PDB file of C-alpha atoms and ligand atoms in Angstrom:
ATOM      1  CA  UNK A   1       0.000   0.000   0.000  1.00 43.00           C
ATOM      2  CA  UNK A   2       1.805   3.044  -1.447  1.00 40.00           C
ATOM      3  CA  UNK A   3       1.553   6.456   0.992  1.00 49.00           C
ATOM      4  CA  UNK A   4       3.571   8.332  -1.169  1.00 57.00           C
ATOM      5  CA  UNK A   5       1.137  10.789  -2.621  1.00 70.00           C
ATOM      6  CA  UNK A   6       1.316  13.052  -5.483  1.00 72.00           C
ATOM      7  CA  UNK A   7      -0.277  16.515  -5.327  1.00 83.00           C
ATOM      8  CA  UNK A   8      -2.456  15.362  -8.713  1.00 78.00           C
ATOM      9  CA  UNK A   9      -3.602  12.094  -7.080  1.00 92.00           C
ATOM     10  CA  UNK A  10      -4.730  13.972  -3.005  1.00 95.00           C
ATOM     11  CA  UNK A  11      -7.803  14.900  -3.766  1.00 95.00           C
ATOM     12  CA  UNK A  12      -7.861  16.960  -0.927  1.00 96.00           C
ATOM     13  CA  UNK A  13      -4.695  19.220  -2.021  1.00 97.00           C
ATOM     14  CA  UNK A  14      -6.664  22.103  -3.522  1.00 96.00           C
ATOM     15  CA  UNK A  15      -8.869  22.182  -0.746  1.00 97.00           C
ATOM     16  CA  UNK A  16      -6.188  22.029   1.895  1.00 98.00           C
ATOM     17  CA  UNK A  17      -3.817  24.754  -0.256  1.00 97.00           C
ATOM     18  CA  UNK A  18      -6.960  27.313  -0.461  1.00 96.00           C
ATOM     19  CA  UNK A  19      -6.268  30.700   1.961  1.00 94.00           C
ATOM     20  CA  UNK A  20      -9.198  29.857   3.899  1.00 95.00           C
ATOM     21  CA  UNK A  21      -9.123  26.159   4.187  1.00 96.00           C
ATOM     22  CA  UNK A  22     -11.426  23.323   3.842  1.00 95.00           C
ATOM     23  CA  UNK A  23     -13.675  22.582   6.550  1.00 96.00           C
ATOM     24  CA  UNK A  24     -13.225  25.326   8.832  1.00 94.00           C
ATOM     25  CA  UNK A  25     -11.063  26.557  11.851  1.00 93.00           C
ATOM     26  CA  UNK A  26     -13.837  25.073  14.184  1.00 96.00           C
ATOM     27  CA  UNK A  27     -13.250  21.937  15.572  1.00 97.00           C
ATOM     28  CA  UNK A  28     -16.227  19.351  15.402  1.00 96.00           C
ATOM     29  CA  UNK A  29     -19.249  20.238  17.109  1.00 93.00           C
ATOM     30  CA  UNK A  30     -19.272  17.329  19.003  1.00 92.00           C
ATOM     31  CA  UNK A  31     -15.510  17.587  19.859  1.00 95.00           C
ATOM     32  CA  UNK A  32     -16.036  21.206  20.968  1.00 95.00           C
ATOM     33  CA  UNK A  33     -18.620  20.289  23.299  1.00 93.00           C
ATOM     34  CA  UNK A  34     -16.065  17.500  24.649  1.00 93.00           C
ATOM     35  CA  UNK A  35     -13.507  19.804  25.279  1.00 95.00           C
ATOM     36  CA  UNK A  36     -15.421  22.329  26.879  1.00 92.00           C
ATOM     37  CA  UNK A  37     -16.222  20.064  29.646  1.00 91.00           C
ATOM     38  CA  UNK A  38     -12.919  17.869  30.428  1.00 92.00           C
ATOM     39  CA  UNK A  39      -9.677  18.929  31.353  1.00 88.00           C
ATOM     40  CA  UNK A  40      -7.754  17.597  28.930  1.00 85.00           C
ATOM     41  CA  UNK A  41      -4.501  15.762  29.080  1.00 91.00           C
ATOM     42  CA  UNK A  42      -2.604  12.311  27.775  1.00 97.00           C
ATOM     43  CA  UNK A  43      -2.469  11.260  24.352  1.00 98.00           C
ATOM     44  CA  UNK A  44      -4.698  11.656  21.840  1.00 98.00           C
ATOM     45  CA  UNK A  45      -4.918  11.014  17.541  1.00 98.00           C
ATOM     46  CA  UNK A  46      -6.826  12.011  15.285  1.00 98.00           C
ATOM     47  CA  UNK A  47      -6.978   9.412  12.223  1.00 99.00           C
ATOM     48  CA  UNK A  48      -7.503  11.367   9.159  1.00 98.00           C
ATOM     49  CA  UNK A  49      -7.169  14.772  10.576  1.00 98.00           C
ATOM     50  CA  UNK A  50      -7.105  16.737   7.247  1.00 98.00           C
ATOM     51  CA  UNK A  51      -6.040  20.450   8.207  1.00 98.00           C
ATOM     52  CA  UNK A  52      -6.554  19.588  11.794  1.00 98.00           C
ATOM     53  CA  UNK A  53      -9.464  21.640  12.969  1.00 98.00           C
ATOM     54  CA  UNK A  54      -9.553  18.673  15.316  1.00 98.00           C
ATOM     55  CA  UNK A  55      -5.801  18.382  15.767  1.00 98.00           C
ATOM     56  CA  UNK A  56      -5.206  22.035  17.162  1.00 98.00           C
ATOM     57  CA  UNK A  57      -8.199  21.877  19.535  1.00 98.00           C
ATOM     58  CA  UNK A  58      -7.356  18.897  21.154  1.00 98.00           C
ATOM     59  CA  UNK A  59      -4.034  20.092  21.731  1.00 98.00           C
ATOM     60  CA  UNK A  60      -4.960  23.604  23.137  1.00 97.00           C
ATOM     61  CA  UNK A  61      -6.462  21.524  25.374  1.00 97.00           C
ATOM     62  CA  UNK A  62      -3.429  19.439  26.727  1.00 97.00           C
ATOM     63  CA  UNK A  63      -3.843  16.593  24.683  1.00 98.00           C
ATOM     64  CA  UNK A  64      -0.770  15.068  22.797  1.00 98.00           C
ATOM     65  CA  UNK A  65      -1.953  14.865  19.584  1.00 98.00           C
ATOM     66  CA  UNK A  66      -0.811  12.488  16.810  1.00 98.00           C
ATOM     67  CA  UNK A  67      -2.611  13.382  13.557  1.00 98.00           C
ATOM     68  CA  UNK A  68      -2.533  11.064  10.787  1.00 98.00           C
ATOM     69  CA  UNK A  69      -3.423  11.580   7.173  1.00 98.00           C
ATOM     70  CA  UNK A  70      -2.430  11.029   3.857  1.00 98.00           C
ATOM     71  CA  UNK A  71      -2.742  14.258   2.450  1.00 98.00           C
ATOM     72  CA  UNK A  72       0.980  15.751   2.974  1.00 97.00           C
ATOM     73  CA  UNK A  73      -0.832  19.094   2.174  1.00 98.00           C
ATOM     74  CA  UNK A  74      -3.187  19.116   4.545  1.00 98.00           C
ATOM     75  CA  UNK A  75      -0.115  18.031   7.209  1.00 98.00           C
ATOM     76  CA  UNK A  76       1.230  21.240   6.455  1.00 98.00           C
ATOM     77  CA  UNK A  77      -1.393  23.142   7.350  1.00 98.00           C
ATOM     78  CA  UNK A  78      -1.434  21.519  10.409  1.00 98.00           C
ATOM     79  CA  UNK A  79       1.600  22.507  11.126  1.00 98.00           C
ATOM     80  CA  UNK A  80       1.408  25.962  10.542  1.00 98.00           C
ATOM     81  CA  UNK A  81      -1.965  26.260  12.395  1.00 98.00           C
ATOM     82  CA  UNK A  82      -0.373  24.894  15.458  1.00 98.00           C
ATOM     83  CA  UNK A  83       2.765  26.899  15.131  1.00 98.00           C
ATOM     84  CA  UNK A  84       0.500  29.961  15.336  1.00 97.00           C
ATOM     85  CA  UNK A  85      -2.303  28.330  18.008  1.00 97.00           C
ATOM     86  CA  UNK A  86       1.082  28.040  20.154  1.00 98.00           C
ATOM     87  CA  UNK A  87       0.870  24.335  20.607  1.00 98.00           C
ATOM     88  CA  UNK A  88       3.123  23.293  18.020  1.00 98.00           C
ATOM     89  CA  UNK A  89       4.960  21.063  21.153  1.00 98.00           C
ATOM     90  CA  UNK A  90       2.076  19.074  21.412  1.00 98.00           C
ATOM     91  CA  UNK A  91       1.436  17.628  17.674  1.00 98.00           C
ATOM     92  CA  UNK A  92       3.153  15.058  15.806  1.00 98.00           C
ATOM     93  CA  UNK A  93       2.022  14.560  12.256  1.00 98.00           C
ATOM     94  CA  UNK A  94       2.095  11.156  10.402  1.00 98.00           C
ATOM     95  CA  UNK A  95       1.801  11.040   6.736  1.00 98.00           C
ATOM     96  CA  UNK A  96       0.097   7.665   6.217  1.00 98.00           C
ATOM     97  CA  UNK A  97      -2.614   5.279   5.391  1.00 98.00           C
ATOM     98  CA  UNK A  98      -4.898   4.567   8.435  1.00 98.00           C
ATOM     99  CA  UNK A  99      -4.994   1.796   7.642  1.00 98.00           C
ATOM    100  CA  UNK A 100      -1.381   1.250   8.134  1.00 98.00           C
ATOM    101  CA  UNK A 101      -1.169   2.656  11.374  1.00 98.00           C
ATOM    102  CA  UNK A 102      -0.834   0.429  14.399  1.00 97.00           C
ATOM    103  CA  UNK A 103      -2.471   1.725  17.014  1.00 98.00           C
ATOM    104  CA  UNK A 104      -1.628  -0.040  20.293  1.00 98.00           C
ATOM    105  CA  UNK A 105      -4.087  -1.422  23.072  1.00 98.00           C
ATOM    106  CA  UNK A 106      -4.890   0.943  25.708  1.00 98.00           C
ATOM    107  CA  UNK A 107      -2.833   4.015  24.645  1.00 98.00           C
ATOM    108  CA  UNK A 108      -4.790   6.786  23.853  1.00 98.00           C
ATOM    109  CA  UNK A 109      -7.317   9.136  25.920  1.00 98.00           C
ATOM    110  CA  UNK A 110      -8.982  10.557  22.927  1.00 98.00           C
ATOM    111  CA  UNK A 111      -9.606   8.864  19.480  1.00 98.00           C
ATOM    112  CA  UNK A 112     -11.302  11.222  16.972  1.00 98.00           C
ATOM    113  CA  UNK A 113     -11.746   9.608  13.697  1.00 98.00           C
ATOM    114  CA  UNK A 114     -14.160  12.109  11.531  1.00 98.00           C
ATOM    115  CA  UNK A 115     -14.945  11.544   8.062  1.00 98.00           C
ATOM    116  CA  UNK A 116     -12.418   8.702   7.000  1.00 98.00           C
ATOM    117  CA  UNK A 117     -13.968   5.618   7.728  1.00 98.00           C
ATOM    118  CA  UNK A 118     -16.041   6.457   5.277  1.00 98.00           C
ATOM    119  CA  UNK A 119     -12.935   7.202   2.822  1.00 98.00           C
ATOM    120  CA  UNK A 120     -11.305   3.600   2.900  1.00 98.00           C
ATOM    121  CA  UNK A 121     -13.785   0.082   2.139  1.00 98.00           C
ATOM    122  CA  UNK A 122     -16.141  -1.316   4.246  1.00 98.00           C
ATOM    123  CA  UNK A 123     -13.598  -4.773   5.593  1.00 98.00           C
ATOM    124  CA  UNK A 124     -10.674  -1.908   6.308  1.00 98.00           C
ATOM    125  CA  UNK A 125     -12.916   0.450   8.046  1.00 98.00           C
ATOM    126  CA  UNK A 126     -14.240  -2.775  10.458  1.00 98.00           C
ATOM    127  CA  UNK A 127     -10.328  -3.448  10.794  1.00 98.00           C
ATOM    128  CA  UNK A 128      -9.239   0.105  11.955  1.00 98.00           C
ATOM    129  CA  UNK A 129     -12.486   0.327  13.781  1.00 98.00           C
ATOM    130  CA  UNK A 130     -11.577  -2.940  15.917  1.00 98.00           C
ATOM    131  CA  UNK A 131      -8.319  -1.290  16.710  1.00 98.00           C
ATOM    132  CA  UNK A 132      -9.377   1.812  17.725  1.00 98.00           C
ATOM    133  CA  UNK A 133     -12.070   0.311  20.052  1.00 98.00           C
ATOM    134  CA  UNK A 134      -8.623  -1.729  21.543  1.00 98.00           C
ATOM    135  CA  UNK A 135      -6.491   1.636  21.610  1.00 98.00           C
ATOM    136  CA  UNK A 136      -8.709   3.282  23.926  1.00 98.00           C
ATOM    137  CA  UNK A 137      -7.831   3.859  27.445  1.00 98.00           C
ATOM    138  CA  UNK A 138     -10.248   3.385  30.135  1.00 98.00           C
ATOM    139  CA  UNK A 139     -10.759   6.706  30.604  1.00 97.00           C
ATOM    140  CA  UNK A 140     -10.577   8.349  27.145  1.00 97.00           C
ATOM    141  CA  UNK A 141     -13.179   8.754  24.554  1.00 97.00           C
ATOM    142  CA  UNK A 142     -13.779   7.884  21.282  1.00 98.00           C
ATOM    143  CA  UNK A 143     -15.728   9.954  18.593  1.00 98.00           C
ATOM    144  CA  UNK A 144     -16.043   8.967  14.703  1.00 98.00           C
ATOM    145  CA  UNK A 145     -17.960  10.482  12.188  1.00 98.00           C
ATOM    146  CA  UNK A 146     -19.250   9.159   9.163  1.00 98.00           C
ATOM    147  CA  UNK A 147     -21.358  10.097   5.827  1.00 98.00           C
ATOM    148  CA  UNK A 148     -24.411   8.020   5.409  1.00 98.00           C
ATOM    149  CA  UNK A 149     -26.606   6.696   2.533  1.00 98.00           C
ATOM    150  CA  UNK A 150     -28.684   9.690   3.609  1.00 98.00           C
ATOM    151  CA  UNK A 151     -26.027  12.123   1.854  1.00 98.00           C
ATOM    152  CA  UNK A 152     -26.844  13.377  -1.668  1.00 98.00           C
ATOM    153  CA  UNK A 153     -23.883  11.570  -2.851  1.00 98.00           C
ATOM    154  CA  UNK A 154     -24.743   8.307  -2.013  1.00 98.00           C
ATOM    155  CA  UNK A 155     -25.344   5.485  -4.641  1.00 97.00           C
ATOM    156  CA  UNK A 156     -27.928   3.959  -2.431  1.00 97.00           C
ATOM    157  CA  UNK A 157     -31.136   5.028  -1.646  1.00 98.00           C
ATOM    158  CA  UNK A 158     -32.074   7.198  -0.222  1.00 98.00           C
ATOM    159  CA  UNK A 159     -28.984   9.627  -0.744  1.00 98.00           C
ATOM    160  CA  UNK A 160     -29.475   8.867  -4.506  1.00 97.00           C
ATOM    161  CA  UNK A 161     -32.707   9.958  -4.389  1.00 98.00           C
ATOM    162  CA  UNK A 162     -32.319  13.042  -3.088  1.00 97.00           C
ATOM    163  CA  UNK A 163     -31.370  16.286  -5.765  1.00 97.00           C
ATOM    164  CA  UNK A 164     -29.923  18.544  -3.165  1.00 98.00           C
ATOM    165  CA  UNK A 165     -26.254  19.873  -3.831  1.00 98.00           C
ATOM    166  CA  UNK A 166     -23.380  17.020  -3.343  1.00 98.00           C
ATOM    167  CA  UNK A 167     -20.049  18.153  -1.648  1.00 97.00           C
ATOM    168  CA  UNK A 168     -17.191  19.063  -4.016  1.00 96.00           C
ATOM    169  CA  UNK A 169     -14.889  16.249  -2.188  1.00 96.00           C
ATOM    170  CA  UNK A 170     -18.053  13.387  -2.213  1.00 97.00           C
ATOM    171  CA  UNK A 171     -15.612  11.634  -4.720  1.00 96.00           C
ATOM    172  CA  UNK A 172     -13.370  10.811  -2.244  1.00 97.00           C
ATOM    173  CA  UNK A 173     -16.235   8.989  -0.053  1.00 98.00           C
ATOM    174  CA  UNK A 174     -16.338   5.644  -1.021  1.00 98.00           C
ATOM    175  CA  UNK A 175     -18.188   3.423   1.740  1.00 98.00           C
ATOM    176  CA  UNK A 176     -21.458   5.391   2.814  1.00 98.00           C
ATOM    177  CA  UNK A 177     -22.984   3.842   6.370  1.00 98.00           C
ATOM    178  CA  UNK A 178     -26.073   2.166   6.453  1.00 98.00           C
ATOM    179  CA  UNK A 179     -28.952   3.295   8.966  1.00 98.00           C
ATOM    180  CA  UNK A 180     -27.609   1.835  12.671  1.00 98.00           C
ATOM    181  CA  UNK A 181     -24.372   0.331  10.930  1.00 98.00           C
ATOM    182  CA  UNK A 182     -21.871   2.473  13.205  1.00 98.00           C
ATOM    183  CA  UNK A 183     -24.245   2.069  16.370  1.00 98.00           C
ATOM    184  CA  UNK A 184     -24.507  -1.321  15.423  1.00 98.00           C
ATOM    185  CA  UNK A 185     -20.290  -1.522  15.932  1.00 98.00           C
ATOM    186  CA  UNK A 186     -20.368   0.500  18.757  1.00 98.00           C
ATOM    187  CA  UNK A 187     -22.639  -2.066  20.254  1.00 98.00           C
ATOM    188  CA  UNK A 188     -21.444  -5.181  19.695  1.00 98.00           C
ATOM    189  CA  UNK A 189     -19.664  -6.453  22.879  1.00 98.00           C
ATOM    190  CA  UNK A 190     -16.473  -7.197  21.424  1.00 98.00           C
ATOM    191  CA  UNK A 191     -15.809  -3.079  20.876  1.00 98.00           C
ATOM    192  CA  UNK A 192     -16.573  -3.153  25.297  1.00 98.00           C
ATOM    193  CA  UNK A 193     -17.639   0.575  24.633  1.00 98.00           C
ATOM    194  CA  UNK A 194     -20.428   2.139  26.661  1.00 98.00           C
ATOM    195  CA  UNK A 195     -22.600   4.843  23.843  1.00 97.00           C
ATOM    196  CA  UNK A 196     -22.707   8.366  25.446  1.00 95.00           C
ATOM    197  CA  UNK A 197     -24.516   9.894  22.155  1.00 94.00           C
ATOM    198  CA  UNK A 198     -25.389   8.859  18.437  1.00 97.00           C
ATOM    199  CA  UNK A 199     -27.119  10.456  15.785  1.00 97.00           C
ATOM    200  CA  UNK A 200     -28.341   9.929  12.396  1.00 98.00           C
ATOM    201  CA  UNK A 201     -28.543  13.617  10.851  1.00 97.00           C
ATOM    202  CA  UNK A 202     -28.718  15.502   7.504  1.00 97.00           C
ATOM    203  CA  UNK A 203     -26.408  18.974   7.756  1.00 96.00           C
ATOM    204  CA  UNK A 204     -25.716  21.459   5.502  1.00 97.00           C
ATOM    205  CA  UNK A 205     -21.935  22.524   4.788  1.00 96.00           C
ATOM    206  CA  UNK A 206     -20.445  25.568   4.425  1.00 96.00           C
ATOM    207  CA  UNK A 207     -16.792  25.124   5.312  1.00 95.00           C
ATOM    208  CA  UNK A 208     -15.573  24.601   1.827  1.00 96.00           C
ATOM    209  CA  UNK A 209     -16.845  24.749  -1.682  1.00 96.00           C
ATOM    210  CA  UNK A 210     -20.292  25.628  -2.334  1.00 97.00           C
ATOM    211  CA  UNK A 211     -23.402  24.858  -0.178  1.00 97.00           C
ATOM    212  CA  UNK A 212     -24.030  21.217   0.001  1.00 97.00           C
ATOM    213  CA  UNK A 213     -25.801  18.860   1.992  1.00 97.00           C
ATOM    214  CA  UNK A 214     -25.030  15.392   4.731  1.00 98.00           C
ATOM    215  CA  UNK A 215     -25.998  12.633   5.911  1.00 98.00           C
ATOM    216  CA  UNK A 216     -23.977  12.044   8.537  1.00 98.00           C
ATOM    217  CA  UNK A 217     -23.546   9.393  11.213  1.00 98.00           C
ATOM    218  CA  UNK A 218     -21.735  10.783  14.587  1.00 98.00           C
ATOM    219  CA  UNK A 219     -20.648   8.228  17.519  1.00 98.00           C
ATOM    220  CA  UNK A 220     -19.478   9.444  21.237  1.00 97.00           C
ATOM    221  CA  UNK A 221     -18.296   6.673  23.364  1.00 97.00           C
ATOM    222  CA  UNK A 222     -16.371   5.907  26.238  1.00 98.00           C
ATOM    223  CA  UNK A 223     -15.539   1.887  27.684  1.00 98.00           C
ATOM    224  CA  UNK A 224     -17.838  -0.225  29.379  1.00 98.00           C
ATOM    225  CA  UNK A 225     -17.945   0.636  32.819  1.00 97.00           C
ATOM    226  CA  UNK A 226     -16.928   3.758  32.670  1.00 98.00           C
ATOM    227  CA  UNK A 227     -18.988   6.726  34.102  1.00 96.00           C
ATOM    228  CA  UNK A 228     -17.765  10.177  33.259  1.00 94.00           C
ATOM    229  CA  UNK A 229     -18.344  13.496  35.239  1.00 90.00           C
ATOM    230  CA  UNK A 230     -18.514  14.816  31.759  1.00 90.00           C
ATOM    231  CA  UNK A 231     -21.783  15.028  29.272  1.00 86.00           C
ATOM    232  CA  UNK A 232     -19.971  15.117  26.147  1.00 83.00           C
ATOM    233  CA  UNK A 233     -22.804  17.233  24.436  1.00 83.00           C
ATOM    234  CA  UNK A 234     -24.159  20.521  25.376  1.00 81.00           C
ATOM    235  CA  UNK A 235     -26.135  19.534  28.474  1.00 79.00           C
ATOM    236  CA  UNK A 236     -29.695  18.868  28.186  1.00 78.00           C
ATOM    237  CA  UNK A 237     -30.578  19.333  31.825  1.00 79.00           C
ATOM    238  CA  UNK A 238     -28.135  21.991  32.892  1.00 78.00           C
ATOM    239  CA  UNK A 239     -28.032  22.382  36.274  1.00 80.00           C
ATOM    240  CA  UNK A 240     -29.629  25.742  38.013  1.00 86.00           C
ATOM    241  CA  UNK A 241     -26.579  28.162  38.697  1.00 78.00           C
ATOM    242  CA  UNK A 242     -26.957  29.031  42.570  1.00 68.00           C
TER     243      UNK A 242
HETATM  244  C1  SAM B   1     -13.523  14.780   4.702  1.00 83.03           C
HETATM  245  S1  SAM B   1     -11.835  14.964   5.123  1.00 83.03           S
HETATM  246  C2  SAM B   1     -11.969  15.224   6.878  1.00 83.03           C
HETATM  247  C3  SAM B   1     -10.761  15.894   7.470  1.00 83.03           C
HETATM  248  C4  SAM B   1     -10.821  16.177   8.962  1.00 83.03           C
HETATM  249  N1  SAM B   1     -11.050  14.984   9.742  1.00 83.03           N
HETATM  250  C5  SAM B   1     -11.896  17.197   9.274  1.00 83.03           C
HETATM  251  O1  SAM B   1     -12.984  16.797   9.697  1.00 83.03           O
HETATM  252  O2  SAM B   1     -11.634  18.385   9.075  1.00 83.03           O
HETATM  253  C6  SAM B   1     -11.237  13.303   5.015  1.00 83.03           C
HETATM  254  C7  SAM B   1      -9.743  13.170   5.254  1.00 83.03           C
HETATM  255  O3  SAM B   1      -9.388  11.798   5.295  1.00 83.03           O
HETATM  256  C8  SAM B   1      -8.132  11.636   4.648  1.00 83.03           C
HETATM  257  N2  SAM B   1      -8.038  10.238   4.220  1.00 83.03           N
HETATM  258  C9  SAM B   1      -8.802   9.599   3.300  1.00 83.03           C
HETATM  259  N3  SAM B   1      -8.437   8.311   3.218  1.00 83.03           N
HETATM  260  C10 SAM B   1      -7.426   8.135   4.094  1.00 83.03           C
HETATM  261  C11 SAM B   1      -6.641   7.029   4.483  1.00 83.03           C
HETATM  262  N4  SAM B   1      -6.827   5.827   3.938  1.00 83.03           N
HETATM  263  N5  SAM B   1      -5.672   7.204   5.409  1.00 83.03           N
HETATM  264  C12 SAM B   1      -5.470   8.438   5.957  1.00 83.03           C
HETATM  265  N6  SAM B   1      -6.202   9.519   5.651  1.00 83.03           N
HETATM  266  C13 SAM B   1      -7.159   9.367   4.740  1.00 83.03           C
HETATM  267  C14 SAM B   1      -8.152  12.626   3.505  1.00 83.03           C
HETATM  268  O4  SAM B   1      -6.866  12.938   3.043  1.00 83.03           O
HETATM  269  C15 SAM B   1      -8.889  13.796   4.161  1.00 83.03           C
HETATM  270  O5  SAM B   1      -7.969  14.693   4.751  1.00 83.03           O
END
């Protein structure tokens, strides 16, 4: 499996060379609501972290961040975005395949995976999901993100059905999730994860390219067993400021 990759053959180049860069200087929404609640700390990667909205957030808040992609571009940008975020100390980048990255049991406190098991075939993304359910400490969390057959550029129904605008990078996505097929993993005993949230959502995107539609699959869990004092999603039952 070659990682060597040519700017003509990353499809994500252009978007990652553009001034104002694909997909925004916001971290995930579900990320940001993660990291507004824990104190963060230990290691973390991101697998397929693209320009690293992810990557810097996590490490302004005190993670150790490996970020892993295979667009050498996008690692770049990375780069300089932590340079100027100040946390430049706390980010390795690793130009690879996911798919070739061994990620060892029990090691990391945060696992973000958003938008790229999507990108590689259904057996590999059950693979890397299997180790990233292993890599995760008892006390970190996991989040992945995933398009759906609800997205516009799905060739299943109903995404195929639908005529609302496609993202300019849907060529990339390659394995669209069925309805309850990432729950479905996160369930199954052998991933020993406990489900804090999951959703089944269409969103509209305006972080790169023109407006375009999701379906999109998002997954917040934690191990079995373990009971954070953190919601991981803007609380629904805040409690009453004295
Ligand atoms: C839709 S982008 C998401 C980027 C980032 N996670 C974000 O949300 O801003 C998908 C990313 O996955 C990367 N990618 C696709 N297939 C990959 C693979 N097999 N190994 C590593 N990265 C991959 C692409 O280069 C791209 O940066």
């Amino acid at each position: 499996m070659t990682t060597d990759m040519s700017h003509s053959a990353d499809p994500f180049f252009e978007p990652y060379d553009r001034k104002n860069v694909a997909y925004g200087d916001e971290p995930t929404a579900a990320i940001a609501a993660f990291l507004d609640q824990v104190d963060g700390g230990g290691r973390a990667i991101d697998l397929g972290a693209g320009a690293g909205r992810d990557t810097v957030a996590l490490a302004a808040a005190g993670f150790d961040v490996t970020a892993v992609d295979l667009s050498g571009r996008g690692l770049e940008r990375i780069h300089e975005r932590a340079k100027s975020g100040g946390v430049a100390n706390r980010v390795t980048t690793k130009e690879a395949d996911v798919r070739d990255v061994a990620l060892a049991a029990n090691t990391y406190n945060a696992i973000v995976a958003t938008t790229v098991l999507d990108h590689i075939p259904a057996a590999d993304a059950m693979r890397v999901w299997g180790q990233m359910t292993e890599a995760l400490t008892d006390t970190g969390m996991l989040f992945v993100e995933v398009h759906t057959t609800e997205d516009p550029g799905s060739p299943e129904h109903p995404g195929c059905d639908s005529d609302a605008p496609i993202s300019e990078t849907a060529g990339a996505v390659i394995n669209y999730f069925r309805p309850n097929q990432l729950a479905s993993w996160a369930v199954d005993p052998k991933s020993r994860l406990r489900v804090l949230r999951y959703e089944e959502r269409q969103e509209w995107d305006y972080t790169h390219g023109p407006e375009h539609l999701h379906g999109k699959a998002i997954l917040l869990a934690v191990r079995e067993g373990f009971y954070p004092d953190w919601f991981g999603q803007p609380a629904a039952f805040p409690r009453n400021a004295s």
